Tab-separated table of C-alpha atoms (C1' of nucleotides) in Angstrom:
chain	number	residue	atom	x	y	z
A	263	UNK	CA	0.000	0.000	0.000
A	264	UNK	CA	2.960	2.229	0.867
A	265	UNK	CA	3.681	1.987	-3.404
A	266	UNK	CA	0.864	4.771	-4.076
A	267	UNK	CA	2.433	7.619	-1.597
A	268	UNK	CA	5.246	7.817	-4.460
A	269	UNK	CA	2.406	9.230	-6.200
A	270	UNK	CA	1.147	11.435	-3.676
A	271	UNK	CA	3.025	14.696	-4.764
A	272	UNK	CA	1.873	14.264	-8.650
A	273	UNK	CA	-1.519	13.542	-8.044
A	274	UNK	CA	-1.422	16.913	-5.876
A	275	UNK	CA	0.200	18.873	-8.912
A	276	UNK	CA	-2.550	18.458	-11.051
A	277	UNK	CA	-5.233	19.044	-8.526
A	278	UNK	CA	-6.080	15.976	-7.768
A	279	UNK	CA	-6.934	14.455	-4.181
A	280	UNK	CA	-5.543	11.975	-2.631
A	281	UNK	CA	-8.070	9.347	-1.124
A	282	UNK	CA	-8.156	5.587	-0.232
A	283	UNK	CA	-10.177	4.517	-3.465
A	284	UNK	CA	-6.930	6.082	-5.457
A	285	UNK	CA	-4.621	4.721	-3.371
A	286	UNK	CA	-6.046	1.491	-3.704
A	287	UNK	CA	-6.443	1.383	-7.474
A	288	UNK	CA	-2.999	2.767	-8.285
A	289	UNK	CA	-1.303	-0.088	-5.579
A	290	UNK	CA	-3.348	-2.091	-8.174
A	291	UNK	CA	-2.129	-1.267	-11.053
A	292	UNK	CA	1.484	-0.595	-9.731
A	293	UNK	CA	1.624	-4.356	-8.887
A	294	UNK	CA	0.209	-6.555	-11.486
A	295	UNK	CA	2.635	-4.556	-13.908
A	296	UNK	CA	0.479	-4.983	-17.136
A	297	UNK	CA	-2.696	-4.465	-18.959
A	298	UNK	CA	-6.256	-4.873	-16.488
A	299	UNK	CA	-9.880	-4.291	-17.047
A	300	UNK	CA	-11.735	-1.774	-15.324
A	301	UNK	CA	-13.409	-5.062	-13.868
A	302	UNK	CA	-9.974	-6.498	-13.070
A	303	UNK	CA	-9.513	-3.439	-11.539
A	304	UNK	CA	-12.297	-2.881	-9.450
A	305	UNK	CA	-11.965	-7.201	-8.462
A	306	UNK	CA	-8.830	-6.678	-7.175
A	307	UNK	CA	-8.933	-2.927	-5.670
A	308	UNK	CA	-12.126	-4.119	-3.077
A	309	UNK	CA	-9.570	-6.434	-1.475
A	310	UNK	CA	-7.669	-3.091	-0.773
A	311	UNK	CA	-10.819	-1.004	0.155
A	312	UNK	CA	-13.499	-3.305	0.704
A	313	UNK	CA	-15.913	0.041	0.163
A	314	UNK	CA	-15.014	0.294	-3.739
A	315	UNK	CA	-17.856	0.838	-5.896
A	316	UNK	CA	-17.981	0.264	-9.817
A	317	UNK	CA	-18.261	3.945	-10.710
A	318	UNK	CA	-15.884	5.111	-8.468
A	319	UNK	CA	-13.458	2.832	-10.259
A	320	UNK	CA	-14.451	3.643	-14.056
A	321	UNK	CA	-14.310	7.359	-13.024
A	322	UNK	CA	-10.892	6.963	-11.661
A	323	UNK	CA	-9.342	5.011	-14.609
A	324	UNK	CA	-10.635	8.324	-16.646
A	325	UNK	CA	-8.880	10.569	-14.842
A	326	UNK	CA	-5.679	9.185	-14.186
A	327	UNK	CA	-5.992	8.594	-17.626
A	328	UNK	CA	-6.817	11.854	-18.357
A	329	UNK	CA	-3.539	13.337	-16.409
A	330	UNK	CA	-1.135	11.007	-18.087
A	331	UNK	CA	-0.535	8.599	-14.503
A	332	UNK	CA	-2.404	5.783	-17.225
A	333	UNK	CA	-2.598	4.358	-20.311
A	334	UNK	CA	-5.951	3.680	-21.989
A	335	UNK	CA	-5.191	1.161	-24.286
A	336	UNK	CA	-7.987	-0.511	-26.939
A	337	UNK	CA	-8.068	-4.384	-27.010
A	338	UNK	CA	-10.017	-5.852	-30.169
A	339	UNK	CA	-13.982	-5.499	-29.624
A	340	UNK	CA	-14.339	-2.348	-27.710
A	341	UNK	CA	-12.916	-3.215	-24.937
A	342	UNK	CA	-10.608	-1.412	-22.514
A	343	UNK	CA	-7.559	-2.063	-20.186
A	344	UNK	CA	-5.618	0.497	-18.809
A	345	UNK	CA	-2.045	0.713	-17.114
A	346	UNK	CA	1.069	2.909	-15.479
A	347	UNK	CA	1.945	5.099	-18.139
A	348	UNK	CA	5.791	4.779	-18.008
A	349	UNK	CA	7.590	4.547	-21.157
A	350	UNK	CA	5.742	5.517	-24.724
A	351	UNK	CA	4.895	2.266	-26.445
A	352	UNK	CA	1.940	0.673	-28.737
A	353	UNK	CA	0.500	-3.095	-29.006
A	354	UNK	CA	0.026	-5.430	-31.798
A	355	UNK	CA	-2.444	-7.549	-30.773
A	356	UNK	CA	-3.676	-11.119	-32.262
A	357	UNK	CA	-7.063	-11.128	-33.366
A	358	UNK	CA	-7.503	-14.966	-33.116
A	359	UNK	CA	-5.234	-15.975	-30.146
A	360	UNK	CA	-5.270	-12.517	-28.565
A	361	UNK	CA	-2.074	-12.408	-27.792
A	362	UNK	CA	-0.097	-8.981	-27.206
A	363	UNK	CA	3.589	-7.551	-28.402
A	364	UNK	CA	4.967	-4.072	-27.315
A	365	UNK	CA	6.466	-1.921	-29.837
A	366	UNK	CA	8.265	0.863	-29.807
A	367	UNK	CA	6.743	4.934	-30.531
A	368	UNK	CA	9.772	5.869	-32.314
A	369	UNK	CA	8.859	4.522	-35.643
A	370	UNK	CA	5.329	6.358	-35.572
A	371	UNK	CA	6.987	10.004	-35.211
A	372	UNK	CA	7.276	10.538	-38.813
A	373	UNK	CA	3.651	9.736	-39.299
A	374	UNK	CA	2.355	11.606	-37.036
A	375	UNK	CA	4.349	14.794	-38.082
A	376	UNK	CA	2.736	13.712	-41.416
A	377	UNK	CA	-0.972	13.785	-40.195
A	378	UNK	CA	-0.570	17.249	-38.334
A	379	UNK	CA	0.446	18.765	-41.392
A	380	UNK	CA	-1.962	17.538	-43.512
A	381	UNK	CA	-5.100	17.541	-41.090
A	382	UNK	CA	-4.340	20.539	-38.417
A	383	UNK	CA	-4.889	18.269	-35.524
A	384	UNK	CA	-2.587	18.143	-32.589
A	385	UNK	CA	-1.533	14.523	-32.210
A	386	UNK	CA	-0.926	13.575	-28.875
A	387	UNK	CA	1.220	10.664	-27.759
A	388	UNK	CA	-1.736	8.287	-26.465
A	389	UNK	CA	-1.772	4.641	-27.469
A	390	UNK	CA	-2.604	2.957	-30.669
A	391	UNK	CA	-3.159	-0.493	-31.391
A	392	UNK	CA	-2.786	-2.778	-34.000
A	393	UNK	CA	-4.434	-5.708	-34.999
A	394	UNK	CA	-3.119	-9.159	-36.956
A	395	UNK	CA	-1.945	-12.401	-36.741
A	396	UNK	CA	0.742	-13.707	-34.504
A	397	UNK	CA	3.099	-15.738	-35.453
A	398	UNK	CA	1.681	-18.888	-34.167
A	399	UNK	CA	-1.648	-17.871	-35.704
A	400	UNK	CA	-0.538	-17.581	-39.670
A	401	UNK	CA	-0.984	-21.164	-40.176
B	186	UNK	CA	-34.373	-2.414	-48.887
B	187	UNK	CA	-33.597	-3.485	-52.662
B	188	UNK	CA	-29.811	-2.160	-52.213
B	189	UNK	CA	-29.274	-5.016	-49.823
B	190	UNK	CA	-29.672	-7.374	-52.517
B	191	UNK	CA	-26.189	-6.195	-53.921
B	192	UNK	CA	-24.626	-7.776	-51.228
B	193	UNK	CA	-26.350	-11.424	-51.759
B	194	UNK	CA	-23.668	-12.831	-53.707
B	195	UNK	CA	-20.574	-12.061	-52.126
B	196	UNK	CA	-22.379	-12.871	-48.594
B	197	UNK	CA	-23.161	-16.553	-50.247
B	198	UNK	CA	-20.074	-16.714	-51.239
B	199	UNK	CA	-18.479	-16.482	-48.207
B	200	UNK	CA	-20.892	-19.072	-46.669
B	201	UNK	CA	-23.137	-16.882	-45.320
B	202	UNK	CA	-26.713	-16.603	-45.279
B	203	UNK	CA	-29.133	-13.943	-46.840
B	204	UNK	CA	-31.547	-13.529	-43.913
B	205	UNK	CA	-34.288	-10.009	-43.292
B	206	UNK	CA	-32.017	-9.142	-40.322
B	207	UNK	CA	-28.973	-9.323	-42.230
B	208	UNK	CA	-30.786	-7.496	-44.902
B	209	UNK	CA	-32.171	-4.854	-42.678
B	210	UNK	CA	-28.926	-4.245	-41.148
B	211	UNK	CA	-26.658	-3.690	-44.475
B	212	UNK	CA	-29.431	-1.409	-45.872
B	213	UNK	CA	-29.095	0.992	-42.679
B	214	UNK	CA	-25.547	1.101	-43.149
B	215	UNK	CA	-25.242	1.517	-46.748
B	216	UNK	CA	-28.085	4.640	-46.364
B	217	UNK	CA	-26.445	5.993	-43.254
B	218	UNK	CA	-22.914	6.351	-45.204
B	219	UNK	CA	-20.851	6.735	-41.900
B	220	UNK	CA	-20.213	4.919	-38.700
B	221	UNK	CA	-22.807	3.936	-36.307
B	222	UNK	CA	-22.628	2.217	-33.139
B	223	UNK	CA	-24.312	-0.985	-32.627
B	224	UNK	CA	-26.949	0.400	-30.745
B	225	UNK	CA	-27.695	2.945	-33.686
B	226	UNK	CA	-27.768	0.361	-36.080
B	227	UNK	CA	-30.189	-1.561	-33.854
B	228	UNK	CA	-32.795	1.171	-33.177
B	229	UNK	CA	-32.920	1.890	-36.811
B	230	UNK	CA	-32.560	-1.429	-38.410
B	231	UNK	CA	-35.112	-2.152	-35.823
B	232	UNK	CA	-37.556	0.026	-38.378
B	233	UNK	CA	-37.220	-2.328	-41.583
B	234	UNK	CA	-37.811	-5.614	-39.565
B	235	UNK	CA	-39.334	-4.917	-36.159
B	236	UNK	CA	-38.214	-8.108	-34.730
B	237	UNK	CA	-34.849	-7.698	-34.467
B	238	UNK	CA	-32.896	-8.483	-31.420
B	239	UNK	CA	-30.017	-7.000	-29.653
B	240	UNK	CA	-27.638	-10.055	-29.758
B	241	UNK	CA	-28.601	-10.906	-33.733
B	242	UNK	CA	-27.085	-6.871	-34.337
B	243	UNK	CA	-23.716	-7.528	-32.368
B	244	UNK	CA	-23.320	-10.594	-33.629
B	245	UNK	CA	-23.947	-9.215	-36.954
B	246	UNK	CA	-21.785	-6.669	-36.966
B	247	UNK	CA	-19.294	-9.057	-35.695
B	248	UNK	CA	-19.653	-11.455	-38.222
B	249	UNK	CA	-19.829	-8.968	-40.885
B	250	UNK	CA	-17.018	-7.128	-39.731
B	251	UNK	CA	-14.381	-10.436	-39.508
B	252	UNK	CA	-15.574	-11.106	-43.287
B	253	UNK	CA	-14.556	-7.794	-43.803
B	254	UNK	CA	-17.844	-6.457	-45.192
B	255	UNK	CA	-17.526	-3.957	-42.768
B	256	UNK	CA	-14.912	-1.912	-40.556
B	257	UNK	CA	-14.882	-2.233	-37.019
B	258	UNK	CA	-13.214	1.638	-35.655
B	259	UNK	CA	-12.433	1.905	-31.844
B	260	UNK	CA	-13.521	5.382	-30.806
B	261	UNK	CA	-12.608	6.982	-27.617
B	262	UNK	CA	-13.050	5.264	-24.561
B	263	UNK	CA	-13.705	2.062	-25.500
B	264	UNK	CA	-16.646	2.521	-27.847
B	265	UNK	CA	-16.623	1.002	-31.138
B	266	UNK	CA	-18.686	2.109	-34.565
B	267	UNK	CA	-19.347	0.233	-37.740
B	268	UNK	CA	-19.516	1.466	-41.192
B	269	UNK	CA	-19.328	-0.213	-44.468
B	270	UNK	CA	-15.883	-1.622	-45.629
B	271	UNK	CA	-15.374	0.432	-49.007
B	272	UNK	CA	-11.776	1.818	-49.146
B	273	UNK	CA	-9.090	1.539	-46.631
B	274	UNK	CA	-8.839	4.376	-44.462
B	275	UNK	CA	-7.966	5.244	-40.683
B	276	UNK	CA	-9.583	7.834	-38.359
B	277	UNK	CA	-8.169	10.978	-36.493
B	278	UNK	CA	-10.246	12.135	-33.275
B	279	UNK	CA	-10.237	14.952	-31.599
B	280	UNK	CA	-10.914	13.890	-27.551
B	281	UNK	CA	-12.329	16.977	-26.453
B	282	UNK	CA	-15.146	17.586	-29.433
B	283	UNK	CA	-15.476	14.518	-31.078
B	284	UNK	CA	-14.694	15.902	-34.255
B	285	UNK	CA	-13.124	13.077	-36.695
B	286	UNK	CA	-11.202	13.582	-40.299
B	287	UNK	CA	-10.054	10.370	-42.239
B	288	UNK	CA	-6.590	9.810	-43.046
B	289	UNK	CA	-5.583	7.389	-45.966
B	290	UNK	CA	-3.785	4.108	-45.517
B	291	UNK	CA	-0.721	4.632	-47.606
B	292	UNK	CA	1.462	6.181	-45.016
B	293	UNK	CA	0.854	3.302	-42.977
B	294	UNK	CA	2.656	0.856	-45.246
B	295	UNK	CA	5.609	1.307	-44.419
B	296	UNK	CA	5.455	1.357	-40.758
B	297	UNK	CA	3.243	-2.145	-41.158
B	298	UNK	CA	6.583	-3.553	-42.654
B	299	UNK	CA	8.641	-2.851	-40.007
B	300	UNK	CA	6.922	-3.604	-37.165
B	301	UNK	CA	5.858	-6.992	-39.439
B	302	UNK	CA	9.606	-7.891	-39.842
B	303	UNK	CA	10.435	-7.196	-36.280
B	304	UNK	CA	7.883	-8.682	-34.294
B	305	UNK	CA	6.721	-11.722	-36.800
B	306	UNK	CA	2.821	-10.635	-36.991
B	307	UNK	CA	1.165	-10.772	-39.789
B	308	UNK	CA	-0.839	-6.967	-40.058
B	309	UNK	CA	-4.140	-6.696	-41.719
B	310	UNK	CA	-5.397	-3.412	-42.843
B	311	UNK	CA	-8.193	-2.911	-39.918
B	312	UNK	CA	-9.303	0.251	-38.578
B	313	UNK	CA	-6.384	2.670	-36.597
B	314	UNK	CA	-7.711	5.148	-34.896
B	315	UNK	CA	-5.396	8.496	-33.381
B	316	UNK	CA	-6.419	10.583	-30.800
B	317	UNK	CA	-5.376	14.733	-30.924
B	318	UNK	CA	-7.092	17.664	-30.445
B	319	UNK	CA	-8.292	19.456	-33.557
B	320	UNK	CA	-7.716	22.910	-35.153
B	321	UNK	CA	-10.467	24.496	-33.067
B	322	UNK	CA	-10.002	22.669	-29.661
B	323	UNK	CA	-5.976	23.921	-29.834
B	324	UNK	CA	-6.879	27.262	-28.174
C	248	DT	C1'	-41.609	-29.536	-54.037
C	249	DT	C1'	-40.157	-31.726	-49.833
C	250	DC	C1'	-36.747	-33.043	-46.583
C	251	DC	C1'	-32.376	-32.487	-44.145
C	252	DT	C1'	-28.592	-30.090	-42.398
C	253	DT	C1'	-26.872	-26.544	-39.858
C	254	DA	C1'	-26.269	-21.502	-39.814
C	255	DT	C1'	-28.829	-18.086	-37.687
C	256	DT	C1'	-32.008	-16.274	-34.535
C	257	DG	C1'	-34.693	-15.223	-30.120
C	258	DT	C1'	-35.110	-15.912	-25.197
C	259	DA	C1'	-33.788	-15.141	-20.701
C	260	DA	C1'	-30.519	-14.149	-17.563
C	261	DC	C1'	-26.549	-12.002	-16.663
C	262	DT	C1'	-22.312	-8.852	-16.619
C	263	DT	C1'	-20.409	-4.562	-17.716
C	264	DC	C1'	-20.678	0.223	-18.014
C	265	DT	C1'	-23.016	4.843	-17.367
C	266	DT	C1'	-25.649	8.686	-15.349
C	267	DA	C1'	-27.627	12.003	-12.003
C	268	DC	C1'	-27.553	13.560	-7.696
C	269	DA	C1'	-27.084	13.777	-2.754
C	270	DA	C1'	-23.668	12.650	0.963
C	271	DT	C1'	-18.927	12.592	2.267
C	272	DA	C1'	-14.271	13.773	3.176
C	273	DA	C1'	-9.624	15.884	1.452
C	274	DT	C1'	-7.377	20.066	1.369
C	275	DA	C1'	-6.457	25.174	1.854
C	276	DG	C1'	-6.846	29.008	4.704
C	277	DA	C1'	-8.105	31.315	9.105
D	163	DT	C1'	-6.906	23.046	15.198
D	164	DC	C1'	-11.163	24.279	13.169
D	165	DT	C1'	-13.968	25.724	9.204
D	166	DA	C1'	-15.324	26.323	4.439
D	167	DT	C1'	-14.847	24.864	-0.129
D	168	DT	C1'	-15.424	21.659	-3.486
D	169	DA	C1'	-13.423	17.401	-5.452
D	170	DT	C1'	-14.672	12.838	-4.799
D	171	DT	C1'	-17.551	9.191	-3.566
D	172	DG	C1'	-21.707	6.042	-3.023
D	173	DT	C1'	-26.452	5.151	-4.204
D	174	DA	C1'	-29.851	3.722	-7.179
D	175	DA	C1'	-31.448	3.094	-11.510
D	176	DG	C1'	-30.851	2.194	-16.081
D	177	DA	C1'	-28.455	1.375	-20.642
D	178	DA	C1'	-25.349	-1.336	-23.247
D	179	DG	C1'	-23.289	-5.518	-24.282
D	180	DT	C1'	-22.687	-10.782	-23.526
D	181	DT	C1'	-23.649	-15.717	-22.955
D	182	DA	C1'	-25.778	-20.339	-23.352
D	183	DC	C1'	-29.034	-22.856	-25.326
D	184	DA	C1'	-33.312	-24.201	-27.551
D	185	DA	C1'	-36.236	-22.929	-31.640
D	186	DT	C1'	-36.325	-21.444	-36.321
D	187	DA	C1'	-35.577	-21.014	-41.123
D	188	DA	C1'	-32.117	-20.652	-45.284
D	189	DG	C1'	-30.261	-23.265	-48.766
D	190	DG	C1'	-28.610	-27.659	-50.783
D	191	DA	C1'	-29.972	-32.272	-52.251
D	192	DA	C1'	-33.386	-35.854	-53.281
DNA sequence: TTCCTTATTGTAACTTCTTACAATAATAGA
DNA sequence: TCTATTATTGTAAGAAGTTACAATAAGGAA
């Protein structure tokens, strides 16, 4: 539980409290080191703070999100997992197996210096996800 | 409701069936010309053959959308829309308005080979969606 | 046309996600 | 420390999306 004081001063930069609820979905997230569900999420927060609600949770994911402490990340269908936003990165995901592969922003700069020119919009750096098959898919 | 007819053949060929559901829901799409949700497509699909169920739409679309009749595009938070396959394209939105501009495919290419060659997956050409702010919401 | 196969659908129950609003509690300032 | 402000939360209700399975009907073959 201590994990979440580290984020303590940020969460106070941008105006935002600090409160069990946070505390408990950031240890969360901190821990299991990859991708969860807001259900995931809220599953494994209640053990935490046994007085979680569902809400409280989806509304939490949003703003963290929001101010950068998360990643919102698409997964095939519509659905959405979310986790520490640490370094820049994107997923290929497979669309039969669903398994998931990191990649790198780098290669994506160019392109997106190539869309702002050409639409106007202000790119920002959130994540973007690819689908295909894996390699143990294709045959 | 005649336009749906167009679609007969290539839906037979693919081994699927021509059924007044399937029908009703390719004729709202083709008329809409852009992207609905599912719950659009229901409520006005819902007007050319009043029985139509929730689960037959999703599944639908689903189905529809892995024989590539039509594109599946993640849009903000989680939500996803469905409009009719016809040329490969991605989608730019702005979070804060909603606005969205399509961007063509081509500048993609290149960035699909790399990340094909260094992870193994095999890309297909589904929907990418980018989130920025537009021209208006930079101010 | 009739029958058979099986893809497709509807039903019912459920899970996930959202919304509006009143109650609570975290923080800044006295 | 106490108080006032207001961000944050829980409640309650509902909307959206999913699942399993039995009933139906589309399309091929006799």
């Amino acid at each position: 539980m201590t994990c979440a004081i580290n984020y303590a001063p940020r969460l106070r930069a941008q105006g935002l409290r600090i409160t069990p609820q946070r505390n408990a979905i950031l240890h969360v997230l901190h821990h299991s080191g990859g991708h969860l569900s807001p259900t995931q999420v809220f599953e494994q927060a209640r053990k935490e703070f046994p007085g979680l609600t569902e809400p409280t949770v989806y509304r939490t994911l949003e703003d963290l999100a929001e101010k950068k402490f998360l990643l919102a990340a698409h997964v095939g269908n519509g659905k959405i997992v979310y986790e520490l936003a640490e370094k820049q990165h994107h997923h290929l995901i497979c669309h039969k197996c669903g398994k998931t592969v990191e990649v790198d922003h780098a290669p994506l700069d160019l392109l997106y210096h190539q869309f702002e020119s050409s639409t106007g919009y202000k790119l920002d750096s959130s994540h973007v996800t690819f689908f295909g098959l894996c390699p143990d898919c294709q045959s």
